XYZ file of C-alpha atoms in Angstrom:
284
model
C 106.656 158.620 43.337
C 106.289 156.642 46.589
C 106.078 152.906 47.174
C 102.282 153.271 47.434
C 102.079 154.580 43.869
C 104.550 152.012 42.520
C 102.673 149.007 43.930
C 99.291 150.373 42.873
C 100.697 151.057 39.411
C 101.897 147.465 39.020
C 99.067 145.542 40.695
C 96.177 148.022 40.509
C 95.191 147.514 36.841
C 94.826 143.761 37.429
C 93.417 143.678 40.963
C 91.521 146.978 41.059
C 88.400 145.809 39.162
C 87.869 143.068 41.769
C 87.081 145.667 44.437
C 83.466 145.938 43.261
C 82.972 142.443 44.751
C 83.629 143.726 48.265
C 86.560 143.069 50.646
C 85.484 139.560 51.737
C 85.233 138.144 48.221
C 88.409 139.902 47.067
C 90.406 138.321 49.912
C 88.682 134.972 49.276
C 89.531 134.991 45.549
C 93.074 136.292 46.000
C 93.765 133.618 48.642
C 92.371 130.923 46.346
C 94.322 132.009 43.251
C 97.582 132.634 45.120
C 97.347 129.258 46.903
C 96.768 127.512 43.577
C 99.679 129.279 41.842
C 102.089 128.703 44.750
C 101.108 125.018 44.919
C 101.591 124.533 41.168
C 104.941 126.357 41.153
C 106.071 124.226 44.091
C 105.029 121.041 42.281
C 106.686 121.992 38.972
C 109.975 123.176 40.480
C 110.607 120.314 42.908
C 111.341 116.612 42.550
C 108.148 115.255 44.057
C 109.507 111.730 44.491
C 112.447 113.097 46.462
C 110.184 115.396 48.504
C 107.880 112.481 49.366
C 110.847 110.337 50.351
C 112.283 113.074 52.588
C 108.948 113.763 54.270
C 108.330 110.050 54.848
C 111.801 109.691 56.372
C 111.238 112.675 58.676
C 107.860 111.322 59.753
C 109.392 107.899 60.457
C 112.183 109.463 62.508
C 109.685 111.464 64.551
C 107.894 108.230 65.406
C 111.200 106.604 66.380
C 112.111 109.528 68.635
C 108.918 109.031 70.639
C 110.077 105.491 71.436
C 113.632 106.487 72.373
C 113.018 108.765 75.344
C 115.184 106.465 77.502
C 118.020 106.216 74.976
C 119.565 109.718 74.688
C 122.540 108.742 72.519
C 120.465 107.034 69.829
C 117.829 109.767 70.076
C 120.499 112.411 69.449
C 121.747 110.529 66.386
C 118.241 110.322 64.893
C 117.625 114.011 65.649
C 120.778 114.888 63.689
C 119.626 112.756 60.749
C 116.184 114.388 60.870
C 117.775 117.846 60.828
C 119.821 116.877 57.766
C 116.661 115.668 56.017
C 114.861 118.916 56.912
C 117.754 120.935 55.525
C 117.607 119.005 52.235
C 113.844 119.595 52.135
C 114.282 123.346 52.613
C 117.115 123.564 50.085
C 115.156 121.692 47.439
C 112.088 123.941 47.880
C 114.113 127.182 47.821
C 113.682 127.678 44.068
C 109.882 127.763 44.308
C 110.110 130.200 47.224
C 112.367 132.481 45.195
C 110.023 132.444 42.183
C 106.927 133.384 44.201
C 108.550 135.805 46.676
C 108.374 139.098 44.734
C 104.830 138.553 43.342
C 103.606 137.731 46.853
C 105.223 140.865 48.294
C 103.505 143.000 45.636
C 100.121 141.350 46.264
C 100.424 141.718 50.057
C 101.449 145.350 49.613
C 98.423 146.051 47.418
C 96.042 144.331 49.855
C 97.515 146.268 52.766
C 97.164 149.582 50.935
C 93.588 148.959 49.823
C 91.951 146.996 52.654
C 93.417 148.345 55.900
C 90.861 151.150 56.411
C 87.144 151.703 56.108
C 86.527 154.014 53.111
C 84.921 157.415 53.704
C 81.424 156.814 52.335
C 79.625 159.529 50.311
C 77.338 161.558 52.567
C 78.700 160.079 55.817
C 80.197 162.239 58.539
C 83.929 161.903 59.168
C 86.649 163.697 61.113
C 90.001 165.185 60.199
C 92.747 166.144 62.639
C 95.964 168.111 62.770
C 98.579 167.085 65.371
C 101.080 169.565 66.769
C 104.546 169.601 68.246
C 104.035 170.512 71.908
C 107.074 172.785 71.990
C 105.689 175.185 69.374
C 101.898 175.398 69.606
C 100.117 177.993 67.422
C 97.329 180.143 68.827
C 94.858 179.456 66.040
C 94.206 176.872 63.348
C 91.480 177.112 60.720
C 90.253 174.702 58.079
C 89.155 175.651 54.576
C 87.116 173.213 52.488
C 86.376 173.220 48.774
C 83.180 172.556 46.866
C 81.916 169.044 47.470
C 82.859 169.023 51.161
C 80.552 170.304 53.899
C 82.029 171.616 57.146
C 79.874 170.463 60.085
C 81.840 172.186 62.850
C 83.406 175.607 63.373
C 86.170 176.481 60.908
C 88.485 177.627 63.697
C 89.229 174.756 66.055
C 90.459 174.649 69.629
C 93.784 172.909 70.196
C 93.246 170.144 72.741
C 95.680 168.172 74.872
C 95.722 164.501 75.834
C 97.872 163.432 78.773
C 100.447 160.655 78.569
C 98.156 158.134 80.254
C 94.948 159.114 78.467
C 93.468 156.798 75.867
C 93.511 158.138 72.315
C 89.898 158.854 71.236
C 90.508 158.215 67.526
C 89.289 155.423 65.262
C 92.600 155.155 63.419
C 94.575 152.522 65.330
C 97.721 153.066 63.248
C 98.359 156.617 64.494
C 101.088 155.298 66.821
C 102.478 152.709 64.372
C 105.484 153.948 62.385
C 105.197 150.941 60.057
C 101.819 152.282 58.900
C 102.873 155.924 58.680
C 102.033 156.870 62.263
C 103.749 159.887 63.777
C 102.588 159.874 67.422
C 104.741 158.012 69.953
C 103.008 155.858 72.544
C 102.946 157.403 76.004
C 103.542 161.008 74.916
C 101.286 164.031 75.316
C 99.176 164.655 72.234
C 98.193 168.106 70.959
C 95.546 168.195 68.276
C 92.658 170.050 66.629
C 89.778 168.388 64.808
C 86.796 169.028 62.538
C 83.634 167.214 61.475
C 83.039 166.992 57.729
C 80.845 165.354 55.131
C 81.557 164.978 51.439
C 80.258 164.000 48.049
C 81.867 161.137 46.162
C 85.190 162.143 44.660
C 88.645 163.438 45.512
C 88.816 166.579 47.644
C 91.444 168.856 49.161
C 91.199 170.559 52.543
C 93.586 173.275 53.728
C 94.674 173.905 57.322
C 95.828 177.461 58.096
C 98.130 177.888 61.087
C 99.225 181.181 62.660
C 102.630 182.248 61.364
C 102.484 180.082 58.223
C 101.678 181.722 54.893
C 101.240 178.404 53.092
C 98.517 176.059 54.384
C 98.925 172.385 55.153
C 96.941 170.405 52.598
C 95.306 167.002 52.918
C 93.815 164.916 50.144
C 90.551 163.138 51.020
C 88.980 160.473 48.831
C 85.252 159.926 49.379
C 84.311 156.601 47.825
C 82.350 153.410 48.450
C 85.400 151.223 47.810
C 88.600 153.305 47.807
C 90.505 155.618 50.128
C 93.622 157.749 50.070
C 96.371 157.509 52.684
C 94.682 158.681 55.917
C 97.942 159.524 57.712
C 100.195 162.290 56.432
C 103.468 162.776 58.295
C 104.860 166.346 58.263
C 107.045 167.028 61.352
C 108.233 170.532 60.469
C 108.570 171.701 64.074
C 104.983 172.991 64.228
C 102.793 170.224 62.829
C 103.570 166.545 63.329
C 101.010 165.363 60.816
C 97.413 165.278 59.637
C 94.853 162.494 59.680
C 91.511 161.508 58.211
C 90.093 159.425 61.053
C 89.199 156.138 59.375
C 88.796 152.930 61.364
C 90.161 149.477 60.603
C 88.320 147.610 57.850
C 86.694 144.475 59.298
C 86.556 141.911 56.499
C 84.985 139.080 58.492
C 83.395 138.762 61.938
C 84.115 135.175 62.978
C 82.016 134.515 66.105
C 83.000 137.879 67.566
C 86.578 137.667 66.306
C 86.861 140.699 64.055
C 89.350 139.946 61.311
C 91.040 142.379 58.959
C 92.380 141.445 55.535
C 95.517 139.733 56.885
C 93.681 137.481 59.349
C 91.214 136.433 56.638
C 94.001 135.825 54.140
C 95.913 133.584 56.559
C 92.835 131.470 57.351
C 91.776 131.125 53.703
C 95.300 130.403 52.439
C 95.864 127.651 55.023
C 92.575 125.996 54.053
C 93.138 126.319 50.292
C 96.805 125.273 50.411
C 96.007 122.168 52.469
C 93.160 121.201 50.142
C 95.145 121.779 46.934
C 98.183 119.865 48.144
C 95.958 116.856 48.774
C 94.065 117.154 45.486
C 97.222 117.679 43.409
C 99.269 115.189 45.461
C 101.980 117.682 46.283
C 104.511 116.656 48.939
């Protein structure tokens, strides 16, 4: 069982039903609830009178420093005092950070796994690819699809080559990102074969048959209005580097031409909600 399955197993039963609302409203609600919980935990686990006193002292010292540009020795003394106050502030708030850290990691992991890609919609055309190790290219590769998936191109595909300086023509921007399961290095030659498919709603398997291999490479494809399976599958067995369902980045919000994914939206919403809640609840 991988980390993907563990996080989905813990968070999925609670968060999964929200997905019918759509990505924007899920991120909006999660940001709102998380900001509220974090603010309340912070308030309940800190001495608010002490926190207010420390913040007021730091603010006062910052004002004093602006007036002491021509007095380096006194300015240095106040800077040291301000650093001590900041350290006390951080130390006192550490408990609340510790309490919320693991839940936040799980929530971020779930959001990343469920809102990074556009789902493969029922009836829509999509592409799958197999990527090869350039030192051991097969002569032929053929795809086999099961019931529920329609093959829109020839079953046997030509292996193509992209030069080191050529732009990758794929929608999946994480193909070269190891943090997201990518298996292609930037600036290397790329050898690949691809197919056009369409599918009914549901979970499907496709098999890729390569010359010299008795057992096919298999990829799971989830066709759904809201969900998707992992598009990138790393193999690296000396022949095949990996397989990919070519899904683009999920755009949650288009803010005046600034196309934001789930993380950008979450950051904006959480800053707004946290600022508002701290003022309403008088949290320092």
